[in-house]
Coordinates of C-alpha atoms and ligand atoms in Angstrom, one line a residue:
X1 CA 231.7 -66.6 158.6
X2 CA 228.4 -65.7 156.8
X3 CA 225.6 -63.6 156.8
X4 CA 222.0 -64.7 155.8
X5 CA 219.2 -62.6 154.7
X6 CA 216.4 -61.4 156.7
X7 CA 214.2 -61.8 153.6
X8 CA 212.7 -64.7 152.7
X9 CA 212.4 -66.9 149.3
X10 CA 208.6 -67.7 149.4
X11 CA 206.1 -68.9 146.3
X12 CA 204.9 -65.8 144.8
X13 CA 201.1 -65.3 144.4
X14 CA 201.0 -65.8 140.6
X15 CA 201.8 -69.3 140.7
X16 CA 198.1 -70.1 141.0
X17 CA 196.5 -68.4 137.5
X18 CA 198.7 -70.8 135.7
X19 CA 196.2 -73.2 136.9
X20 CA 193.4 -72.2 135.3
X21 CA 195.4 -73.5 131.8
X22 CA 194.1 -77.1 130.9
X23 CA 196.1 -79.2 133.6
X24 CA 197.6 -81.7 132.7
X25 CA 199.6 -84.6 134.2
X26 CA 202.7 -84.9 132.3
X27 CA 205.4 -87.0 133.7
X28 CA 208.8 -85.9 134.4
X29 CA 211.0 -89.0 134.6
X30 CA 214.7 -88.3 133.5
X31 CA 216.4 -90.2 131.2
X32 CA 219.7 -90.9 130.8
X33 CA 221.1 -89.3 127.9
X34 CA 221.0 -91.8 124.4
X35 CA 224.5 -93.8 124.1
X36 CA 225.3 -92.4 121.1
X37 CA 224.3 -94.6 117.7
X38 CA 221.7 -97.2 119.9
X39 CA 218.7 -95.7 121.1
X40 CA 217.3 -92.2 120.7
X41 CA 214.5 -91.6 118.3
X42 CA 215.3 -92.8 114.8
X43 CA 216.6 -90.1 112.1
X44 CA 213.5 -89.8 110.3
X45 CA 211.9 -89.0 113.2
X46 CA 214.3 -86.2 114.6
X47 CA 212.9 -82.8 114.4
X48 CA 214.9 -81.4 111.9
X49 CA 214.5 -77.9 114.0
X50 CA 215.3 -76.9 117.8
X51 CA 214.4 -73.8 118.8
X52 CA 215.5 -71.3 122.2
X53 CA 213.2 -68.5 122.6
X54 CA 214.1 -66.4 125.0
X55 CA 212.1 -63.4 126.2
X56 CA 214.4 -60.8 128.1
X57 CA 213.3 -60.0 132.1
X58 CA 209.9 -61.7 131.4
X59 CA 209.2 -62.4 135.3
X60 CA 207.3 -65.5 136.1
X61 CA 204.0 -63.6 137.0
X62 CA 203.7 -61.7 133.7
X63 CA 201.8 -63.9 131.1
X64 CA 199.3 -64.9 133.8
X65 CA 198.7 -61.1 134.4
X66 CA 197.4 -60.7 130.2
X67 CA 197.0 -64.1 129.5
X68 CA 193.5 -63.1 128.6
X69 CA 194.5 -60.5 126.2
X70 CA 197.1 -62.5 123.8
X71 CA 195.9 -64.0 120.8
X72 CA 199.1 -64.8 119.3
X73 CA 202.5 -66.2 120.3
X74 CA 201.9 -66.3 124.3
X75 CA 198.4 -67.7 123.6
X76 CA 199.7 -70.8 121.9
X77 CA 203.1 -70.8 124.4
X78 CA 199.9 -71.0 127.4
X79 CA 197.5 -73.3 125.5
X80 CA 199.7 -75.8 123.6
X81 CA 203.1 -75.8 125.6
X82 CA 204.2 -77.9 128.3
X83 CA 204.4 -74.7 130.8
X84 CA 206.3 -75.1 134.0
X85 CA 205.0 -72.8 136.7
X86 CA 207.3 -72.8 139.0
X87 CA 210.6 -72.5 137.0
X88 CA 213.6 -70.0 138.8
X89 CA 216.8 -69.4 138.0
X90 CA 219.4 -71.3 140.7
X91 CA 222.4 -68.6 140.8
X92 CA 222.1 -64.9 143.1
X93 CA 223.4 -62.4 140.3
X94 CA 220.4 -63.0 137.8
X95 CA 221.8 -60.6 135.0
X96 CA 221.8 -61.0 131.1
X97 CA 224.8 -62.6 129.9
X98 CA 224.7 -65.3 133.3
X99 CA 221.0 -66.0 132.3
X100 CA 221.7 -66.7 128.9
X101 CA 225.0 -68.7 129.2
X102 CA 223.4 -70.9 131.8
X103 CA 220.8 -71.7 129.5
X104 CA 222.6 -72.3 126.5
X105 CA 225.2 -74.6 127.9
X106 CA 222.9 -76.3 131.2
X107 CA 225.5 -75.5 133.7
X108 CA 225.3 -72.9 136.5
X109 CA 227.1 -69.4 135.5
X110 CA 230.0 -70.3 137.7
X111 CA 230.7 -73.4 135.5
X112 CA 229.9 -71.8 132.1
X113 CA 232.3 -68.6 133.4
X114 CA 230.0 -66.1 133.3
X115 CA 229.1 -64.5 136.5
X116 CA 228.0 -61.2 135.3
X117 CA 227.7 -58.8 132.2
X118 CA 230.5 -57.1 133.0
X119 CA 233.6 -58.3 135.5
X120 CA 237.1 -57.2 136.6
X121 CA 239.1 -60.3 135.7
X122 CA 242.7 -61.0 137.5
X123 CA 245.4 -60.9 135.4
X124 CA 248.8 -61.2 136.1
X125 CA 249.9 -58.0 138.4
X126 CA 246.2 -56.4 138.3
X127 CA 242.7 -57.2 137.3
X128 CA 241.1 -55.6 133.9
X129 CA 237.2 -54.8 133.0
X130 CA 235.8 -57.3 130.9
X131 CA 232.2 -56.7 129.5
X132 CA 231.5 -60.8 128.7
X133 CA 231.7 -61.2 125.1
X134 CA 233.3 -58.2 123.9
X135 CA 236.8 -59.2 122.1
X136 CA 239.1 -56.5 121.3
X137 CA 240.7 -59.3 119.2
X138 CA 237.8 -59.1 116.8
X139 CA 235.9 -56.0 115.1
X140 CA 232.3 -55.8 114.2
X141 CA 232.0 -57.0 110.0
X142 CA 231.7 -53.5 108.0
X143 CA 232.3 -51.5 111.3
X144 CA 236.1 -51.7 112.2
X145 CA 236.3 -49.0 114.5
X146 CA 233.7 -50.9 117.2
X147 CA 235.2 -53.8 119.0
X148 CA 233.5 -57.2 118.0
X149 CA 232.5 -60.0 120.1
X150 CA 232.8 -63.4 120.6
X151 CA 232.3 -66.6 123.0
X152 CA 236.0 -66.8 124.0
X153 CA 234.9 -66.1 127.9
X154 CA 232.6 -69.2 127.6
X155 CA 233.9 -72.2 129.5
X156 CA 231.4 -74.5 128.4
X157 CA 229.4 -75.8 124.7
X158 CA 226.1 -75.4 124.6
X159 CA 223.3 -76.7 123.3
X160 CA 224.4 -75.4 119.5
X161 CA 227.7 -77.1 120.0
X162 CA 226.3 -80.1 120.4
X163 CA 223.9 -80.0 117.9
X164 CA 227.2 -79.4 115.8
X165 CA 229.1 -81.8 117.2
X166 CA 225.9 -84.2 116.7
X167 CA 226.1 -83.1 112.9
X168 CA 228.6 -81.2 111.3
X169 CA 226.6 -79.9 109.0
X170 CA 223.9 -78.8 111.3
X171 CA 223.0 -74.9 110.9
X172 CA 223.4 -72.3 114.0
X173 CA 221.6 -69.1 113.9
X174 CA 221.0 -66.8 116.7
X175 CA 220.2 -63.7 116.0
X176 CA 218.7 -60.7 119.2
X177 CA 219.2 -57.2 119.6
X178 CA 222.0 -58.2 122.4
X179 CA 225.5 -59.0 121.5
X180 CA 225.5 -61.0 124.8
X181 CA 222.1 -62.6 124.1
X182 CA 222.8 -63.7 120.3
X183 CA 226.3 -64.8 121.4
X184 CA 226.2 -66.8 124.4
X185 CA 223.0 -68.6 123.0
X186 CA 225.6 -69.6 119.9
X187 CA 227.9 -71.4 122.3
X188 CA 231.2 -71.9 121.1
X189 CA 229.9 -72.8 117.6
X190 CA 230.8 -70.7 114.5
X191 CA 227.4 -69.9 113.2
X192 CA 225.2 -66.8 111.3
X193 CA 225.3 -64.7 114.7
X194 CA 223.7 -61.4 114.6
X195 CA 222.6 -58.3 116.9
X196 CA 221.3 -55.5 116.5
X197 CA 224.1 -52.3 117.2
X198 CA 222.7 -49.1 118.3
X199 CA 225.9 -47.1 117.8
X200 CA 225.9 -48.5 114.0
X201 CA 222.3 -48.1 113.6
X202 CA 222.1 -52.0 112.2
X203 CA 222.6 -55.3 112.6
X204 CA 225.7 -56.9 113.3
X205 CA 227.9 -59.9 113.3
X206 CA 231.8 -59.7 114.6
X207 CA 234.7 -61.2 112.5
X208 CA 235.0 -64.2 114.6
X209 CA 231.8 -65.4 113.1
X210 CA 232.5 -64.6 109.3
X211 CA 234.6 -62.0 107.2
X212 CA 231.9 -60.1 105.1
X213 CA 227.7 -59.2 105.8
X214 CA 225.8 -61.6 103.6
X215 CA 223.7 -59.7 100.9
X216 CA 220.1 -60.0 102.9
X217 CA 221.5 -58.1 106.0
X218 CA 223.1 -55.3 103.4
X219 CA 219.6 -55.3 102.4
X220 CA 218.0 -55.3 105.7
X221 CA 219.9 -53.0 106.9
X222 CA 219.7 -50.4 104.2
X223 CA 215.8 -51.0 103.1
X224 CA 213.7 -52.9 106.1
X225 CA 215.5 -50.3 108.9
X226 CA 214.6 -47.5 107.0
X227 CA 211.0 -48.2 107.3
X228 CA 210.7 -47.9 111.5
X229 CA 212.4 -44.5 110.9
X230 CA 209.5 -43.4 108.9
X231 CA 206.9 -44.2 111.3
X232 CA 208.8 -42.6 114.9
X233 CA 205.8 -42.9 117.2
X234 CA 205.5 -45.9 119.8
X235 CA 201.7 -45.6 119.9
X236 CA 199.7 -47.9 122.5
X237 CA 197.8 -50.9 121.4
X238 CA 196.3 -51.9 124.8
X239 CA 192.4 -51.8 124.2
X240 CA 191.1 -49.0 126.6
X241 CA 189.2 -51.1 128.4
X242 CA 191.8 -53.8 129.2
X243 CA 193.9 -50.5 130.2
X244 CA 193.5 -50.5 133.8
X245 CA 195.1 -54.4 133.9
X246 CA 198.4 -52.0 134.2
X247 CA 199.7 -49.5 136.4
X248 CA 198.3 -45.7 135.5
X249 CA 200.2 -44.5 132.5
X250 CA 201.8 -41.6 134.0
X251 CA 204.2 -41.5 136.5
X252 CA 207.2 -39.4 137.9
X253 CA 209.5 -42.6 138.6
X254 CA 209.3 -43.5 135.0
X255 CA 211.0 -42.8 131.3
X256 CA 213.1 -39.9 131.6
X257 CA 211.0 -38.9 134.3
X258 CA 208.8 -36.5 132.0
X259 CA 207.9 -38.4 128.8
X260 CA 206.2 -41.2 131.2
X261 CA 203.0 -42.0 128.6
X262 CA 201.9 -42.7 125.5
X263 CA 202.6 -41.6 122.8
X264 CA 206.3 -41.8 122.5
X265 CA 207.5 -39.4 119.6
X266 CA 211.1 -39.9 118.7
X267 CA 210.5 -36.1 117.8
X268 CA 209.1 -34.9 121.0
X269 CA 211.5 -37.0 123.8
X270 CA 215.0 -36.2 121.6
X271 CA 215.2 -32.7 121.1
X272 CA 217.4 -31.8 117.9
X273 CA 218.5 -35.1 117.5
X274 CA 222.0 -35.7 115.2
X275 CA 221.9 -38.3 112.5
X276 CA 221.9 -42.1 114.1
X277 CA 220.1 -40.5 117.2
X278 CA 217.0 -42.2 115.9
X279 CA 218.5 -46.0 116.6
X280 CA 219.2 -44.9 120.2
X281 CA 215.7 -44.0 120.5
X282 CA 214.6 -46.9 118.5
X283 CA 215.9 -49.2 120.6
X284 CA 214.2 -48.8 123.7
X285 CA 210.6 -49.5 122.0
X286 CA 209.0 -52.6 120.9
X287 CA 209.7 -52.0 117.4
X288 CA 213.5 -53.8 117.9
X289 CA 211.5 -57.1 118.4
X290 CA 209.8 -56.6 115.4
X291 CA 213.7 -56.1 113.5
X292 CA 215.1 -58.6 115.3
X293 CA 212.4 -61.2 114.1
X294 CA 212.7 -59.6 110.7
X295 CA 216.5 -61.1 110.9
X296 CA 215.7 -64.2 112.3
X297 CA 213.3 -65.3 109.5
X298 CA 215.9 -64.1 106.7
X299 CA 218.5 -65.7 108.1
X300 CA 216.4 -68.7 108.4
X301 CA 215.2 -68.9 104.8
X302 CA 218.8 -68.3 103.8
X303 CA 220.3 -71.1 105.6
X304 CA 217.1 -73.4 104.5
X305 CA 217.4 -73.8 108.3
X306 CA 215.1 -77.2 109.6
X307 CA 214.6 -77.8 105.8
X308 CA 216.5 -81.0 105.5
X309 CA 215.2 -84.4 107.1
X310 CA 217.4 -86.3 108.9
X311 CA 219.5 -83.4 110.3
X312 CA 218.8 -81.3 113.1
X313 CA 219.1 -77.5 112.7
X314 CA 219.5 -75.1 115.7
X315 CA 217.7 -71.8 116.2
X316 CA 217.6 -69.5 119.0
X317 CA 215.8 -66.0 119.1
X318 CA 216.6 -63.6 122.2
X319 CA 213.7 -60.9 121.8
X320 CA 215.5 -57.7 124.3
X321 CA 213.0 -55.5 124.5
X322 CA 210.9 -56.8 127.1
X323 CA 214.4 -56.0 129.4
X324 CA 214.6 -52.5 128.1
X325 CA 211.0 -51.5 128.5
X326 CA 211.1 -52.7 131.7
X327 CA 214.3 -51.4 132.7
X328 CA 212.5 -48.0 131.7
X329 CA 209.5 -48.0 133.3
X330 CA 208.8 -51.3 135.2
X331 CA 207.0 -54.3 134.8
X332 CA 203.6 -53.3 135.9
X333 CA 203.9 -50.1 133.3
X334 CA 201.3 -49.2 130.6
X335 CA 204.5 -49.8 128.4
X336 CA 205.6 -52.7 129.2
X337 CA 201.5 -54.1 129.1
X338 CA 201.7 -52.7 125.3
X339 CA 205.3 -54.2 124.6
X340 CA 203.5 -57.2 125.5
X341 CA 200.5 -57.2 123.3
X342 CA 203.4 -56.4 120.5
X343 CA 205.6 -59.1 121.1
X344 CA 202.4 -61.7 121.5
X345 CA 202.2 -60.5 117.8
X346 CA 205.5 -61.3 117.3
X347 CA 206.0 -64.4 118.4
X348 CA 202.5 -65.3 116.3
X349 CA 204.5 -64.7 113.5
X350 CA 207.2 -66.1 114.2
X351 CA 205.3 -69.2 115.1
X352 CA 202.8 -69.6 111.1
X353 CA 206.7 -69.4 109.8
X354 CA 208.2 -71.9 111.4
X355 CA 204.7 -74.1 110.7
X356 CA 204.7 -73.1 107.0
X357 CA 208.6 -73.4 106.6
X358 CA 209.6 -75.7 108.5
X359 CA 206.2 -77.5 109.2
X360 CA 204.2 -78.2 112.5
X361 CA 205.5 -81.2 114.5
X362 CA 209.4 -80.7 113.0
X363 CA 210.2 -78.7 115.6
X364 CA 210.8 -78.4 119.3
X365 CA 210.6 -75.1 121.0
X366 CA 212.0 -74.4 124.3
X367 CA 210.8 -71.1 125.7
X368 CA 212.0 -69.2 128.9
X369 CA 213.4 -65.8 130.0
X370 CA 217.5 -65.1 131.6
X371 CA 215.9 -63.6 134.4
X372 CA 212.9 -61.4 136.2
X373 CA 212.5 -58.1 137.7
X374 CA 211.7 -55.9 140.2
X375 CA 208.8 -53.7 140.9
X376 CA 209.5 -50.0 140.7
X377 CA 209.7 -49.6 144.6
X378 CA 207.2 -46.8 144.7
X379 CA 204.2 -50.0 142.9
X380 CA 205.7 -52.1 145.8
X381 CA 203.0 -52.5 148.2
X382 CA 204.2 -51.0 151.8
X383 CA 207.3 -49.4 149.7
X384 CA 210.7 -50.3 148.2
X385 CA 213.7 -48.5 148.5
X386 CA 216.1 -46.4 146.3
X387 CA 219.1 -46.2 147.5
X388 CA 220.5 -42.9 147.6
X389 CA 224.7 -41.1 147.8
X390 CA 223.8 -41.2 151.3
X391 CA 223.5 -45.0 151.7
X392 CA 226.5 -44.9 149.3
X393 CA 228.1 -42.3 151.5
X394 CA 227.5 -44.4 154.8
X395 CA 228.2 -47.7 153.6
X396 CA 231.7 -46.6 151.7
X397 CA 232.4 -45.5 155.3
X398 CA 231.7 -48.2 157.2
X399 CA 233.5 -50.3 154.4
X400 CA 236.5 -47.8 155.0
X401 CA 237.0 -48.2 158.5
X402 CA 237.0 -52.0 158.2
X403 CA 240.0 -52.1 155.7
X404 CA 241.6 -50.4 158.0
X405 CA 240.9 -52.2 160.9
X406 CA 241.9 -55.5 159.1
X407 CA 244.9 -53.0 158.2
X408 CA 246.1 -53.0 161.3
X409 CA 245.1 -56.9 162.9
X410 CA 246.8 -59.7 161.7
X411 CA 243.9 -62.1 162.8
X412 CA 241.6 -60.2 160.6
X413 CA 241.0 -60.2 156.7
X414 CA 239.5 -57.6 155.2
X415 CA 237.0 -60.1 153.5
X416 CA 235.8 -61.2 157.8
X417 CA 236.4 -57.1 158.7
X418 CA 233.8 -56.1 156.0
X419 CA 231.4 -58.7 157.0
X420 CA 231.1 -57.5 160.2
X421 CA 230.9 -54.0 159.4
X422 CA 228.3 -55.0 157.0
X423 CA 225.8 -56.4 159.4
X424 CA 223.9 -53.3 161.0
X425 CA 223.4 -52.2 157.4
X426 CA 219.7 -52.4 157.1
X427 CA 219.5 -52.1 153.4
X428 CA 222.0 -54.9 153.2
X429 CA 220.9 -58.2 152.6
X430 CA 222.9 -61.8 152.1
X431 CA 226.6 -61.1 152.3
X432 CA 229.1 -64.4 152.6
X433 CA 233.1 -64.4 152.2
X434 CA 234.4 -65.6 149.0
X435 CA 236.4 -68.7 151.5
X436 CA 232.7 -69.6 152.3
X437 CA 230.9 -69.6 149.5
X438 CA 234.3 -71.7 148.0
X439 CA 233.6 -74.5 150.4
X440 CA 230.5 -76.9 151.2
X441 CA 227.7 -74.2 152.1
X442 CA 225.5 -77.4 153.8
X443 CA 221.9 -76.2 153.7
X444 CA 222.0 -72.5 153.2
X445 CA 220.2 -72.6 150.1
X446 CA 220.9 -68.6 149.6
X447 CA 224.2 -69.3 150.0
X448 CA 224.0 -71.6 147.4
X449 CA 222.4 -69.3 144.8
X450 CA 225.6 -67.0 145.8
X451 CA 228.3 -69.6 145.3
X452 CA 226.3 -71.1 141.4
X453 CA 227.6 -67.1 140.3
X454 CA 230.9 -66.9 142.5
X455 CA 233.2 -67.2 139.6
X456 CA 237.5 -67.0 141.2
X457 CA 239.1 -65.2 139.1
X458 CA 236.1 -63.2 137.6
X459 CA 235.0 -60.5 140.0
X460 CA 231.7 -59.2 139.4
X461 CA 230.0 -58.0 142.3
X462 CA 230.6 -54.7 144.2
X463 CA 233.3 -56.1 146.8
X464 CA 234.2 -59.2 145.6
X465 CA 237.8 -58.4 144.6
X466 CA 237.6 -57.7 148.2
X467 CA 236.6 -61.2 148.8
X468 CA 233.1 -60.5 149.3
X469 CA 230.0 -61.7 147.6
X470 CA 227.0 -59.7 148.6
X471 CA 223.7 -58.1 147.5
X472 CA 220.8 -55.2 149.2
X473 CA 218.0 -56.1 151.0
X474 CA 214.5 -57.7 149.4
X475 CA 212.9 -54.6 147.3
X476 CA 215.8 -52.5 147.5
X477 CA 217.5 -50.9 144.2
X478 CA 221.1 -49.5 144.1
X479 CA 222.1 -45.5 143.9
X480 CA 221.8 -44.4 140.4
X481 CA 218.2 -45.2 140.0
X482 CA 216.2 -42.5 140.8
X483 CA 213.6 -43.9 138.1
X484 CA 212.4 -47.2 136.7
X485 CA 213.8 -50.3 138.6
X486 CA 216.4 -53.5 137.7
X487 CA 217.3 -56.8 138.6
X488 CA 220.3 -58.7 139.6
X489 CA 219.0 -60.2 142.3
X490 CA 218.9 -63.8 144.2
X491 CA 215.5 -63.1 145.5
X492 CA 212.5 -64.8 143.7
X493 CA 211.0 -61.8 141.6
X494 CA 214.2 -62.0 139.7
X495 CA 214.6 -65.6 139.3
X496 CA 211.4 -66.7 138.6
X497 CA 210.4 -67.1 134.7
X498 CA 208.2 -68.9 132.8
X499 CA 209.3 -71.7 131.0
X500 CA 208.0 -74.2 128.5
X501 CA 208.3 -76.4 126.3
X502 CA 206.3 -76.9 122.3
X503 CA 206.6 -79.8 119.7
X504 CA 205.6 -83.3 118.7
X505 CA 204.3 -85.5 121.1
X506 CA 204.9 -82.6 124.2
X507 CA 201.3 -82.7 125.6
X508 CA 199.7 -79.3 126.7
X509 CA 199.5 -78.8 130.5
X510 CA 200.8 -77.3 133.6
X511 CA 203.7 -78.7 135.6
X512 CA 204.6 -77.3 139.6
X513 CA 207.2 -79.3 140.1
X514 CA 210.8 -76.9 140.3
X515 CA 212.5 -76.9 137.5
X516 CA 215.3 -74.9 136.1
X517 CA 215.6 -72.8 133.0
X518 CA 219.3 -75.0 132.2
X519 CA 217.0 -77.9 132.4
X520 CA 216.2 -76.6 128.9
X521 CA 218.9 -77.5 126.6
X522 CA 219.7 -80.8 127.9
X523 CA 215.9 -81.2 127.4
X524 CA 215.9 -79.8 123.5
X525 CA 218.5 -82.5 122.7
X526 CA 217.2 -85.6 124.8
X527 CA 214.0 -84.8 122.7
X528 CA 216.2 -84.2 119.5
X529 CA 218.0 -87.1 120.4
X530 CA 221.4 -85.4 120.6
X531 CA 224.4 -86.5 122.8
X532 CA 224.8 -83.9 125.5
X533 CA 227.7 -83.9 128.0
X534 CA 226.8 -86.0 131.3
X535 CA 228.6 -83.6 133.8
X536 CA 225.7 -80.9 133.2
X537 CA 223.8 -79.6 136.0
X538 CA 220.7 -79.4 134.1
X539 CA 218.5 -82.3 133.5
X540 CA 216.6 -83.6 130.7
X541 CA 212.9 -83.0 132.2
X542 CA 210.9 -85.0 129.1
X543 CA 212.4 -87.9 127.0
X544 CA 210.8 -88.2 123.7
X545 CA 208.4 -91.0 124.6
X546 CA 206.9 -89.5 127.2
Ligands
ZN1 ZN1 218.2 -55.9 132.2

């Protein structure tokens, strides 16, 4: 018994500015992955680098929107990348740490065992939270009294793994401001793994990945933090004539709700802050990506990382604050316009290091985002919805009188009593039983989407340790949001991205096929000529002779 949507999954508008970009006709054959020792591209020819970059809730629509404002890491993403323009995300919870793990290891989030961010997991007699890749078994290097994190939920390698397994002495980094992001993109590999951690006011790494902080993030963290704190204003950079590309700056159903435009003082929005209060603040402006690169490009030069011919190196940078800006005050925000323009910046730099370190045509560069967003519902033309306690109210209700109704039937479960009781919801969208979505769903391609996150065992949605999987309506957002706006959904604003790919050989254009951001890493190694596993659900999308 199941329950489709009323809302439908259609292409989105923006699809057609990426068209404008040089077009060209790239083909998209897939090729079998190389046996290992015979074919593949020959050592001296291996890029000695591959490289994730991963841009946090960067919906498919948003480069288009300022394409004609970057002049720095976006521009050469748009004008020398391989971009695809239709690229979504193939499971319903379209979260962080699912996002991530599906493209790090290729496999849908069900596979790789991370449905969610955060689950209730069944345990022997009862189930127990677990927030993905926190492990009370470790601690956080130099800060004992926070947990630490690791891969150990991870059911699957990734992409790092098998550039490990390809060469053992292949270098790993991943650094983000996540835990989640920095970690799942790491695989199960032991490599320099670091995050930024609010509550510590630094960067991180956890003990599972090493016993002590090398001497450049000491050094970071003391000297190159110290610096933001000087300056703690998040002015504007959009040109005031470019302004109006974004939704008006001020708004009631953004921020805090009162400190909705620019500038941001640290000073004026955190009234007699303690000491550490600053990192709080700090990390919900673009001035984390501009740390978080900062550690990337030390931990590069100290692991001579892509330095060595003949072995391939892995790299992956999760920039975060694209996520938090967004979560803030939405996608179409004067913020999130500026954050933009920053991280363009950003990844400009990021891109004349890798050229002068590592050197232009050594490295491959696989770009893409763990999700999209939605619009604040009050930008969304003819309205979205926030939920409010009363929907919670009504629906816990309805919910209520189900279980007991299944209570008291023996031909009904509570999973098929809920269902129904679910139906005359109208802010309720796609709901399916956990029994359906564990068998064949045929052609119900939402139900599909629903079944690549339904994880047994790992219970992340709001009923399914009731047996149900289920999400709200199209441009609806859960109680508990009375400002900015989310994601987490299977609808297309949240699972469409931008994706491309950059290197050697990879000819500009723009591609419409569907693709898939786990398409990505067996892609990076079929390029790299790296062994990958043949049960992925990914596919390799260029080979190298393309
Ligand atoms: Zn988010």
């Amino acid at each position: 018994m199941r329950r489709s949507s009323k809302g439908t999954l259609v292409p989105g508008a923006g699809v057609s500015a990426f068209v404008l970009f040089l077009v060209a006709c790239a083909t998209t054959a897939a090729i079998p992955q190389p046996p290992s020792g015979t074919s593949g591209p020959q050592a001296e020819d291996r890029p000695t680098l591959v490289v994730f970059l991963i841009v946090d809730q960067l919906r498919g629509d948003m480069l288009a929107r300022y394409s004609h404002l970057f002049t720095g890491g976006f521009k050469r993403i748009l004008e020398e990348g391989l971009n695809y323009s239709n690229a979504l995300h193939a499971h319903a919870q379209t979260e962080t740490s699912p996002g991530h793990a599906t493209i790090s290891t290729g496999v849908f989030p069900n596979r790789a065992g991370v449905p969610s961010n955060a689950w209730r997991e069944r345990g022997e007699a009862d189930f127990h939270p677990v927030y993905n890749v926190v492990d009370p078994g470790e601690s956080l290097v130099g800060v004992p009294d926070l947990p630490g994190s690791s891969p150990k939920v991870l059911r699957r390698t990734g992409l790092a793994d098998w550039v490990k397994e390809a060469d053992r002495d292949a270098r790993v980094v991943s650094v983000s401001a996540k835990d989640r992001a920095a970690v799942l993109m790491a695989g199960k590999a032991k490599g320099e793994v670091y995050w930024f951690e609010s509550r510590a006011g630094r960067f991180v790494t956890s003990t599972f990945y090493r016993s002590d902080n090398p001497w450049w993030l000491r050094d970071y963290n003391e000297r190159g933090l110290k610096e933001f704190e000087k300056d703690s204003v998040w002015t504007s950079i959009v040109p005031p004539e470019a302004a109006t590309w974004s939704a008006p700056d001020t708004a009631s159903f953004e921020g805090n709700g009162v400190h909705t435009y620019f500038p941001h003082r640290f000073r004026a929005e955190v009234t007699d802050p303690d000491p550490g209060d600053f990192f709080f603040w700090f990390e919900g402006t673009p001035l984390l990506d501009r740390a978080t690169l900062d550690v990337a490009l030390r931990a590069m030069e100290e692991e001579d990382l892509g330095k060595k011919a003949g072995r391939t190196d892995f790299l992956s940078i999760s920039f975060s604050q694209t996520d938090r800006i967004g979560h803030g005050f939405g996608p179409l925000s004067r913020e999130q316009m500026d954050n933009l323009l920053r991280l363009d910046l950003v990844l400009g730099d990021l891109f004349t290091a890798l050229d002068r370190e590592v050197g232009r045509g050594k490295y491959i560069v696989g770009f893409t985002s763990d999700h999209g967003v939605m619009d604040n519902p009050e930008r969304i033309p003819g309205g979205g919805l926030r939920l409010t306690e009363a929907h919670r109210a009504e629906l816990g209700e309805v919910l209520g009188a189900a279980a007991r109704q299944a209570g008291m039937r023996s031909d009904l479960s509570t999973a098929d009593a809920m269902l129904e009781a679910l139906e005359p919801l109208d802010f309720v969208g796609p709901a399916y039983t956990q029994d359906f979505l564990g068998g064949s769903v045929g052609s119900d391609s939402l139900a599909a989407l629903f079944q690549h996150s339904y994880t047994p065992g790992r219970y992340g949605g709001l009923l399914s340790t009731y047996g149900v999987e289920m999400w709200w309506e199209e441009n609806v957002l859960a109680w508990g949001m009375p400002v900015g706006t989310t994601h987490g959904s299977p609808y297309r604003y949240d699972r469409w991205v931008p994706m491309a790919l950059l290197g050697p050989g990879i000819e500009p254009g723009v591609v419409e096929e569907a693709v898939r951001p786990m398409d990505l890493a067996p892609t990076l190694a079929a390029l790299a000529g790296i062994p990958f596993p043949d049960d992925l659900d990914g596919r390799p999308l260029l080979s190298r002779n393309d």
